[in-house]
Amino acid sequence: MSSEELPPDEEWGSLPDDLRDVLPKVINPTEQRDRMLRFVGRAVAAHELDDLAFQARQLIQTTLPHRNPPAADIYVRKNGNASLLIQSGRDKDGNHIGIPYGATARLLLSFITREAIRKHQRHITLGSTLTEFCREVGLDPTHGKTMKTVREQLRRLLSCSIVFISTREMEGGGYEERLDR
């Protein structure tokens, strides 16, 4: 199968045109690509996107901090040629809100990403109440500090700036950097 060909529709379901156009360009033309296309196609055909999670590849390589970073305005994480820079947002008085961290922040970011992909929109609604949102994410709002943690991590996540920098060495010397915001 050439890199331009896709498996027949019956093998992988009715993949939306936008995914059908993009996936062959981002997945190597191999047996692994074909398996991925069939998997995504079946999930889309069965409307199982609620069970899928999405994450930017840079965040897989350079994740959010696991613990609350000490009072810092900027968090930097490097891994190989990838760098993650997170700048804390500020409140109405100009005070730093903080850097998002921990499992809850990673879960929230993954959920927000999934919703944006699922709804094909840059603006999404997180729910009419925090309790409703917690349930939608799969967290128990009646359990201990869940509401406080979700509120704080959402505040940090939605107010911060996240920048990815990819660096690669050029032939003949020098470096090229690419920024993604």
JSON list of C-alpha atoms in Angstrom, two decimals:
[
{"chain": "A", "resi": 1, "resn": "MET", "atom": "CA", "xyz": [0.00, 0.00, 0.00]},
{"chain": "A", "resi": 2, "resn": "SER", "atom": "CA", "xyz": [1.50, 3.36, -0.99]},
{"chain": "A", "resi": 3, "resn": "SER", "atom": "CA", "xyz": [1.72, 6.29, 1.43]},
{"chain": "A", "resi": 4, "resn": "GLU", "atom": "CA", "xyz": [-1.10, 8.08, -0.43]},
{"chain": "A", "resi": 5, "resn": "GLU", "atom": "CA", "xyz": [-3.52, 5.16, -0.26]},
{"chain": "A", "resi": 6, "resn": "LEU", "atom": "CA", "xyz": [-5.79, 4.56, 2.70]},
{"chain": "A", "resi": 7, "resn": "PRO", "atom": "CA", "xyz": [-7.35, 1.27, 3.69]},
{"chain": "A", "resi": 8, "resn": "PRO", "atom": "CA", "xyz": [-10.85, 0.77, 2.26]},
{"chain": "A", "resi": 9, "resn": "ASP", "atom": "CA", "xyz": [-13.70, 2.32, 4.29]},
{"chain": "A", "resi": 10, "resn": "GLU", "atom": "CA", "xyz": [-15.02, -1.06, 5.39]},
{"chain": "A", "resi": 11, "resn": "GLU", "atom": "CA", "xyz": [-11.73, -1.74, 7.23]},
{"chain": "A", "resi": 12, "resn": "TRP", "atom": "CA", "xyz": [-11.73, 1.36, 9.39]},
{"chain": "A", "resi": 13, "resn": "GLY", "atom": "CA", "xyz": [-15.20, 2.86, 9.43]},
{"chain": "A", "resi": 14, "resn": "SER", "atom": "CA", "xyz": [-16.38, 6.25, 8.28]},
{"chain": "A", "resi": 15, "resn": "LEU", "atom": "CA", "xyz": [-13.50, 8.54, 9.17]},
{"chain": "A", "resi": 16, "resn": "PRO", "atom": "CA", "xyz": [-14.41, 12.25, 8.85]},
{"chain": "A", "resi": 17, "resn": "ASP", "atom": "CA", "xyz": [-12.81, 13.98, 5.86]},
{"chain": "A", "resi": 18, "resn": "ASP", "atom": "CA", "xyz": [-10.65, 16.26, 7.99]},
{"chain": "A", "resi": 19, "resn": "LEU", "atom": "CA", "xyz": [-9.10, 13.29, 9.83]},
{"chain": "A", "resi": 20, "resn": "ARG", "atom": "CA", "xyz": [-8.84, 11.30, 6.60]},
{"chain": "A", "resi": 21, "resn": "ASP", "atom": "CA", "xyz": [-6.79, 14.11, 5.05]},
{"chain": "A", "resi": 22, "resn": "VAL", "atom": "CA", "xyz": [-4.54, 14.73, 8.06]},
{"chain": "A", "resi": 23, "resn": "LEU", "atom": "CA", "xyz": [-3.73, 11.28, 9.44]},
{"chain": "A", "resi": 24, "resn": "PRO", "atom": "CA", "xyz": [-1.77, 9.97, 6.44]},
{"chain": "A", "resi": 25, "resn": "LYS", "atom": "CA", "xyz": [0.49, 13.02, 6.68]},
{"chain": "A", "resi": 26, "resn": "VAL", "atom": "CA", "xyz": [1.28, 12.62, 10.38]},
{"chain": "A", "resi": 27, "resn": "ILE", "atom": "CA", "xyz": [1.52, 8.83, 10.60]},
{"chain": "A", "resi": 28, "resn": "ASN", "atom": "CA", "xyz": [4.30, 6.98, 8.79]},
{"chain": "A", "resi": 29, "resn": "PRO", "atom": "CA", "xyz": [3.14, 4.89, 5.83]},
{"chain": "A", "resi": 30, "resn": "THR", "atom": "CA", "xyz": [3.61, 1.54, 7.51]},
{"chain": "A", "resi": 31, "resn": "GLU", "atom": "CA", "xyz": [1.59, -1.31, 8.88]},
{"chain": "A", "resi": 32, "resn": "GLN", "atom": "CA", "xyz": [1.47, 0.64, 12.16]},
{"chain": "A", "resi": 33, "resn": "ARG", "atom": "CA", "xyz": [-0.19, 3.56, 10.35]},
{"chain": "A", "resi": 34, "resn": "ASP", "atom": "CA", "xyz": [-2.78, 1.23, 8.85]},
{"chain": "A", "resi": 35, "resn": "ARG", "atom": "CA", "xyz": [-3.57, -0.25, 12.27]},
{"chain": "A", "resi": 36, "resn": "MET", "atom": "CA", "xyz": [-3.90, 3.28, 13.71]},
{"chain": "A", "resi": 37, "resn": "LEU", "atom": "CA", "xyz": [-6.24, 4.32, 10.91]},
{"chain": "A", "resi": 38, "resn": "ARG", "atom": "CA", "xyz": [-8.43, 1.27, 11.47]},
{"chain": "A", "resi": 39, "resn": "PHE", "atom": "CA", "xyz": [-8.49, 1.92, 15.23]},
{"chain": "A", "resi": 40, "resn": "VAL", "atom": "CA", "xyz": [-9.41, 5.60, 14.88]},
{"chain": "A", "resi": 41, "resn": "GLY", "atom": "CA", "xyz": [-11.92, 4.79, 12.16]},
{"chain": "A", "resi": 42, "resn": "ARG", "atom": "CA", "xyz": [-13.67, 2.20, 14.33]},
{"chain": "A", "resi": 43, "resn": "ALA", "atom": "CA", "xyz": [-13.74, 4.59, 17.29]},
{"chain": "A", "resi": 44, "resn": "VAL", "atom": "CA", "xyz": [-15.20, 7.40, 15.17]},
{"chain": "A", "resi": 45, "resn": "ALA", "atom": "CA", "xyz": [-17.69, 5.05, 13.53]},
{"chain": "A", "resi": 46, "resn": "ALA", "atom": "CA", "xyz": [-18.80, 3.75, 16.92]},
{"chain": "A", "resi": 47, "resn": "HIS", "atom": "CA", "xyz": [-18.89, 7.27, 18.41]},
{"chain": "A", "resi": 48, "resn": "GLU", "atom": "CA", "xyz": [-16.43, 6.18, 21.09]},
{"chain": "A", "resi": 49, "resn": "LEU", "atom": "CA", "xyz": [-14.46, 9.43, 21.19]},
{"chain": "A", "resi": 50, "resn": "ASP", "atom": "CA", "xyz": [-15.40, 9.77, 24.85]},
{"chain": "A", "resi": 51, "resn": "ASP", "atom": "CA", "xyz": [-13.09, 6.85, 25.55]},
{"chain": "A", "resi": 52, "resn": "LEU", "atom": "CA", "xyz": [-10.13, 8.37, 23.68]},
{"chain": "A", "resi": 53, "resn": "ALA", "atom": "CA", "xyz": [-7.63, 10.79, 25.16]},
{"chain": "A", "resi": 54, "resn": "PHE", "atom": "CA", "xyz": [-5.44, 13.21, 23.25]},
{"chain": "A", "resi": 55, "resn": "GLN", "atom": "CA", "xyz": [-2.22, 14.91, 24.27]},
{"chain": "A", "resi": 56, "resn": "ALA", "atom": "CA", "xyz": [0.23, 17.12, 22.40]},
{"chain": "A", "resi": 57, "resn": "ARG", "atom": "CA", "xyz": [3.32, 15.08, 21.57]},
{"chain": "A", "resi": 58, "resn": "GLN", "atom": "CA", "xyz": [5.50, 17.73, 23.19]},
{"chain": "A", "resi": 59, "resn": "LEU", "atom": "CA", "xyz": [3.67, 17.24, 26.50]},
{"chain": "A", "resi": 60, "resn": "ILE", "atom": "CA", "xyz": [4.38, 13.53, 26.33]},
{"chain": "A", "resi": 61, "resn": "GLN", "atom": "CA", "xyz": [8.09, 14.26, 25.95]},
{"chain": "A", "resi": 62, "resn": "THR", "atom": "CA", "xyz": [8.17, 17.19, 28.43]},
{"chain": "A", "resi": 63, "resn": "THR", "atom": "CA", "xyz": [5.32, 16.86, 30.91]},
{"chain": "A", "resi": 64, "resn": "LEU", "atom": "CA", "xyz": [3.78, 19.31, 33.36]},
{"chain": "A", "resi": 65, "resn": "PRO", "atom": "CA", "xyz": [5.49, 19.33, 36.76]},
{"chain": "A", "resi": 66, "resn": "HIS", "atom": "CA", "xyz": [4.47, 16.54, 39.14]},
{"chain": "A", "resi": 67, "resn": "ARG", "atom": "CA", "xyz": [4.67, 18.78, 42.22]},
{"chain": "A", "resi": 68, "resn": "ASN", "atom": "CA", "xyz": [3.97, 22.43, 42.85]},
{"chain": "A", "resi": 69, "resn": "PRO", "atom": "CA", "xyz": [7.07, 24.27, 41.62]},
{"chain": "A", "resi": 70, "resn": "PRO", "atom": "CA", "xyz": [8.53, 26.69, 44.17]},
{"chain": "A", "resi": 71, "resn": "ALA", "atom": "CA", "xyz": [7.18, 30.23, 43.74]},
{"chain": "A", "resi": 72, "resn": "ALA", "atom": "CA", "xyz": [8.21, 30.56, 40.12]},
{"chain": "A", "resi": 73, "resn": "ASP", "atom": "CA", "xyz": [6.89, 32.70, 37.32]},
{"chain": "A", "resi": 74, "resn": "ILE", "atom": "CA", "xyz": [8.31, 30.40, 34.62]},
{"chain": "A", "resi": 75, "resn": "TYR", "atom": "CA", "xyz": [8.70, 26.61, 34.59]},
{"chain": "A", "resi": 76, "resn": "VAL", "atom": "CA", "xyz": [11.12, 25.08, 32.06]},
{"chain": "A", "resi": 77, "resn": "ARG", "atom": "CA", "xyz": [11.40, 21.38, 31.27]},
{"chain": "A", "resi": 78, "resn": "LYS", "atom": "CA", "xyz": [13.85, 20.02, 28.68]},
{"chain": "A", "resi": 79, "resn": "ASN", "atom": "CA", "xyz": [14.09, 16.56, 27.20]},
{"chain": "A", "resi": 80, "resn": "GLY", "atom": "CA", "xyz": [16.36, 16.01, 24.23]},
{"chain": "A", "resi": 81, "resn": "ASN", "atom": "CA", "xyz": [15.65, 18.65, 21.61]},
{"chain": "A", "resi": 82, "resn": "ALA", "atom": "CA", "xyz": [12.26, 19.58, 23.11]},
{"chain": "A", "resi": 83, "resn": "SER", "atom": "CA", "xyz": [11.66, 22.28, 25.70]},
{"chain": "A", "resi": 84, "resn": "LEU", "atom": "CA", "xyz": [8.46, 23.21, 27.50]},
{"chain": "A", "resi": 85, "resn": "LEU", "atom": "CA", "xyz": [8.06, 26.70, 28.96]},
{"chain": "A", "resi": 86, "resn": "ILE", "atom": "CA", "xyz": [5.05, 27.53, 31.12]},
{"chain": "A", "resi": 87, "resn": "GLN", "atom": "CA", "xyz": [4.56, 31.09, 32.32]},
{"chain": "A", "resi": 88, "resn": "SER", "atom": "CA", "xyz": [2.22, 31.68, 35.23]},
{"chain": "A", "resi": 89, "resn": "GLY", "atom": "CA", "xyz": [-0.79, 33.86, 34.65]},
{"chain": "A", "resi": 90, "resn": "ARG", "atom": "CA", "xyz": [-1.56, 36.81, 36.91]},
{"chain": "A", "resi": 91, "resn": "ASP", "atom": "CA", "xyz": [-4.65, 37.78, 38.88]},
{"chain": "A", "resi": 92, "resn": "LYS", "atom": "CA", "xyz": [-6.33, 41.21, 38.77]},
{"chain": "A", "resi": 93, "resn": "ASP", "atom": "CA", "xyz": [-3.80, 42.56, 41.28]},
{"chain": "A", "resi": 94, "resn": "GLY", "atom": "CA", "xyz": [-0.80, 41.39, 39.26]},
{"chain": "A", "resi": 95, "resn": "ASN", "atom": "CA", "xyz": [0.08, 38.47, 41.55]},
{"chain": "A", "resi": 96, "resn": "HIS", "atom": "CA", "xyz": [1.26, 35.19, 40.03]},
{"chain": "A", "resi": 97, "resn": "ILE", "atom": "CA", "xyz": [-1.48, 32.56, 39.97]},
{"chain": "A", "resi": 98, "resn": "GLY", "atom": "CA", "xyz": [0.95, 29.65, 39.73]},
{"chain": "A", "resi": 99, "resn": "ILE", "atom": "CA", "xyz": [2.09, 26.91, 37.37]},
{"chain": "A", "resi": 100, "resn": "PRO", "atom": "CA", "xyz": [-0.35, 24.01, 36.78]},
{"chain": "A", "resi": 101, "resn": "TYR", "atom": "CA", "xyz": [1.01, 20.76, 38.22]},
{"chain": "A", "resi": 102, "resn": "GLY", "atom": "CA", "xyz": [0.17, 17.19, 39.15]},
{"chain": "A", "resi": 103, "resn": "ALA", "atom": "CA", "xyz": [-2.14, 14.48, 37.89]},
{"chain": "A", "resi": 104, "resn": "THR", "atom": "CA", "xyz": [-5.25, 16.67, 38.08]},
{"chain": "A", "resi": 105, "resn": "ALA", "atom": "CA", "xyz": [-3.74, 19.35, 35.81]},
{"chain": "A", "resi": 106, "resn": "ARG", "atom": "CA", "xyz": [-2.65, 16.69, 33.29]},
{"chain": "A", "resi": 107, "resn": "LEU", "atom": "CA", "xyz": [-6.12, 15.10, 33.36]},
{"chain": "A", "resi": 108, "resn": "LEU", "atom": "CA", "xyz": [-7.80, 18.49, 32.85]},
{"chain": "A", "resi": 109, "resn": "LEU", "atom": "CA", "xyz": [-5.51, 19.37, 29.95]},
{"chain": "A", "resi": 110, "resn": "SER", "atom": "CA", "xyz": [-6.17, 16.02, 28.29]},
{"chain": "A", "resi": 111, "resn": "PHE", "atom": "CA", "xyz": [-9.92, 16.45, 28.76]},
{"chain": "A", "resi": 112, "resn": "ILE", "atom": "CA", "xyz": [-9.90, 19.98, 27.32]},
{"chain": "A", "resi": 113, "resn": "THR", "atom": "CA", "xyz": [-7.85, 18.79, 24.33]},
{"chain": "A", "resi": 114, "resn": "ARG", "atom": "CA", "xyz": [-10.23, 15.88, 23.72]},
{"chain": "A", "resi": 115, "resn": "GLU", "atom": "CA", "xyz": [-13.26, 18.18, 23.83]},
{"chain": "A", "resi": 116, "resn": "ALA", "atom": "CA", "xyz": [-11.70, 20.63, 21.37]},
{"chain": "A", "resi": 117, "resn": "ILE", "atom": "CA", "xyz": [-10.92, 17.77, 18.96]},
{"chain": "A", "resi": 118, "resn": "ARG", "atom": "CA", "xyz": [-14.28, 16.06, 19.44]},
{"chain": "A", "resi": 119, "resn": "LYS", "atom": "CA", "xyz": [-16.28, 19.25, 18.90]},
{"chain": "A", "resi": 120, "resn": "HIS", "atom": "CA", "xyz": [-13.97, 20.68, 16.22]},
{"chain": "A", "resi": 121, "resn": "GLN", "atom": "CA", "xyz": [-13.92, 24.02, 18.06]},
{"chain": "A", "resi": 122, "resn": "ARG", "atom": "CA", "xyz": [-11.32, 26.15, 19.78]},
{"chain": "A", "resi": 123, "resn": "HIS", "atom": "CA", "xyz": [-13.87, 27.36, 22.34]},
{"chain": "A", "resi": 124, "resn": "ILE", "atom": "CA", "xyz": [-15.50, 24.72, 24.52]},
{"chain": "A", "resi": 125, "resn": "THR", "atom": "CA", "xyz": [-17.92, 24.78, 27.44]},
{"chain": "A", "resi": 126, "resn": "LEU", "atom": "CA", "xyz": [-16.67, 23.05, 30.55]},
{"chain": "A", "resi": 127, "resn": "GLY", "atom": "CA", "xyz": [-20.13, 22.71, 32.11]},
{"chain": "A", "resi": 128, "resn": "SER", "atom": "CA", "xyz": [-22.60, 24.94, 33.91]},
{"chain": "A", "resi": 129, "resn": "THR", "atom": "CA", "xyz": [-21.19, 24.09, 37.37]},
{"chain": "A", "resi": 130, "resn": "LEU", "atom": "CA", "xyz": [-17.89, 22.85, 38.74]},
{"chain": "A", "resi": 131, "resn": "THR", "atom": "CA", "xyz": [-19.67, 19.76, 40.08]},
{"chain": "A", "resi": 132, "resn": "GLU", "atom": "CA", "xyz": [-20.99, 18.94, 36.60]},
{"chain": "A", "resi": 133, "resn": "PHE", "atom": "CA", "xyz": [-17.54, 19.47, 35.12]},
{"chain": "A", "resi": 134, "resn": "CYS", "atom": "CA", "xyz": [-15.90, 17.18, 37.71]},
{"chain": "A", "resi": 135, "resn": "ARG", "atom": "CA", "xyz": [-18.37, 14.42, 36.86]},
{"chain": "A", "resi": 136, "resn": "GLU", "atom": "CA", "xyz": [-17.79, 14.91, 33.12]},
{"chain": "A", "resi": 137, "resn": "VAL", "atom": "CA", "xyz": [-14.03, 14.54, 33.66]},
{"chain": "A", "resi": 138, "resn": "GLY", "atom": "CA", "xyz": [-14.57, 11.43, 35.75]},
{"chain": "A", "resi": 139, "resn": "LEU", "atom": "CA", "xyz": [-13.76, 12.89, 39.17]},
{"chain": "A", "resi": 140, "resn": "ASP", "atom": "CA", "xyz": [-15.95, 12.50, 42.25]},
{"chain": "A", "resi": 141, "resn": "PRO", "atom": "CA", "xyz": [-16.92, 16.02, 43.41]},
{"chain": "A", "resi": 142, "resn": "THR", "atom": "CA", "xyz": [-17.98, 14.71, 46.82]},
{"chain": "A", "resi": 143, "resn": "HIS", "atom": "CA", "xyz": [-14.56, 13.21, 47.54]},
{"chain": "A", "resi": 144, "resn": "GLY", "atom": "CA", "xyz": [-12.40, 15.25, 49.91]},
{"chain": "A", "resi": 145, "resn": "LYS", "atom": "CA", "xyz": [-10.39, 18.02, 48.28]},
{"chain": "A", "resi": 146, "resn": "THR", "atom": "CA", "xyz": [-11.43, 17.25, 44.70]},
{"chain": "A", "resi": 147, "resn": "MET", "atom": "CA", "xyz": [-13.38, 20.46, 44.09]},
{"chain": "A", "resi": 148, "resn": "LYS", "atom": "CA", "xyz": [-10.67, 22.67, 45.61]},
{"chain": "A", "resi": 149, "resn": "THR", "atom": "CA", "xyz": [-7.93, 20.93, 43.59]},
{"chain": "A", "resi": 150, "resn": "VAL", "atom": "CA", "xyz": [-9.89, 21.07, 40.31]},
{"chain": "A", "resi": 151, "resn": "ARG", "atom": "CA", "xyz": [-10.76, 24.75, 40.83]},
{"chain": "A", "resi": 152, "resn": "GLU", "atom": "CA", "xyz": [-7.14, 25.67, 41.59]},
{"chain": "A", "resi": 153, "resn": "GLN", "atom": "CA", "xyz": [-5.63, 23.64, 38.72]},
{"chain": "A", "resi": 154, "resn": "LEU", "atom": "CA", "xyz": [-8.22, 24.96, 36.23]},
{"chain": "A", "resi": 155, "resn": "ARG", "atom": "CA", "xyz": [-7.41, 28.50, 37.33]},
{"chain": "A", "resi": 156, "resn": "ARG", "atom": "CA", "xyz": [-3.69, 27.88, 36.87]},
{"chain": "A", "resi": 157, "resn": "LEU", "atom": "CA", "xyz": [-4.11, 26.03, 33.57]},
{"chain": "A", "resi": 158, "resn": "LEU", "atom": "CA", "xyz": [-6.48, 28.49, 31.93]},
{"chain": "A", "resi": 159, "resn": "SER", "atom": "CA", "xyz": [-4.42, 31.54, 32.89]},
{"chain": "A", "resi": 160, "resn": "CYS", "atom": "CA", "xyz": [-0.93, 30.31, 31.98]},
{"chain": "A", "resi": 161, "resn": "SER", "atom": "CA", "xyz": [0.96, 30.52, 28.69]},
{"chain": "A", "resi": 162, "resn": "ILE", "atom": "CA", "xyz": [2.45, 27.30, 27.32]},
{"chain": "A", "resi": 163, "resn": "VAL", "atom": "CA", "xyz": [5.23, 27.36, 24.71]},
{"chain": "A", "resi": 164, "resn": "PHE", "atom": "CA", "xyz": [7.01, 24.42, 23.10]},
{"chain": "A", "resi": 165, "resn": "ILE", "atom": "CA", "xyz": [10.46, 24.89, 21.58]},
{"chain": "A", "resi": 166, "resn": "SER", "atom": "CA", "xyz": [11.99, 22.29, 19.26]},
{"chain": "A", "resi": 167, "resn": "THR", "atom": "CA", "xyz": [15.70, 22.68, 18.54]},
{"chain": "A", "resi": 168, "resn": "ARG", "atom": "CA", "xyz": [17.61, 20.82, 15.89]},
{"chain": "A", "resi": 169, "resn": "GLU", "atom": "CA", "xyz": [21.15, 21.07, 14.61]},
{"chain": "A", "resi": 170, "resn": "MET", "atom": "CA", "xyz": [21.48, 22.22, 11.01]},
{"chain": "A", "resi": 171, "resn": "GLU", "atom": "CA", "xyz": [23.89, 20.74, 8.49]},
{"chain": "A", "resi": 172, "resn": "GLY", "atom": "CA", "xyz": [27.03, 22.82, 8.42]},
{"chain": "A", "resi": 173, "resn": "GLY", "atom": "CA", "xyz": [26.52, 24.08, 11.97]},
{"chain": "A", "resi": 174, "resn": "GLY", "atom": "CA", "xyz": [24.01, 26.28, 13.67]},
{"chain": "A", "resi": 175, "resn": "TYR", "atom": "CA", "xyz": [20.63, 25.53, 15.18]},
{"chain": "A", "resi": 176, "resn": "GLU", "atom": "CA", "xyz": [17.05, 25.98, 14.17]},
{"chain": "A", "resi": 177, "resn": "GLU", "atom": "CA", "xyz": [14.33, 26.59, 16.75]},
{"chain": "A", "resi": 178, "resn": "ARG", "atom": "CA", "xyz": [10.61, 26.21, 16.28]},
{"chain": "A", "resi": 179, "resn": "LEU", "atom": "CA", "xyz": [8.06, 27.73, 18.63]},
{"chain": "A", "resi": 180, "resn": "ASP", "atom": "CA", "xyz": [4.54, 26.40, 19.12]},
{"chain": "A", "resi": 181, "resn": "ARG", "atom": "CA", "xyz": [2.12, 28.25, 21.39]}
]
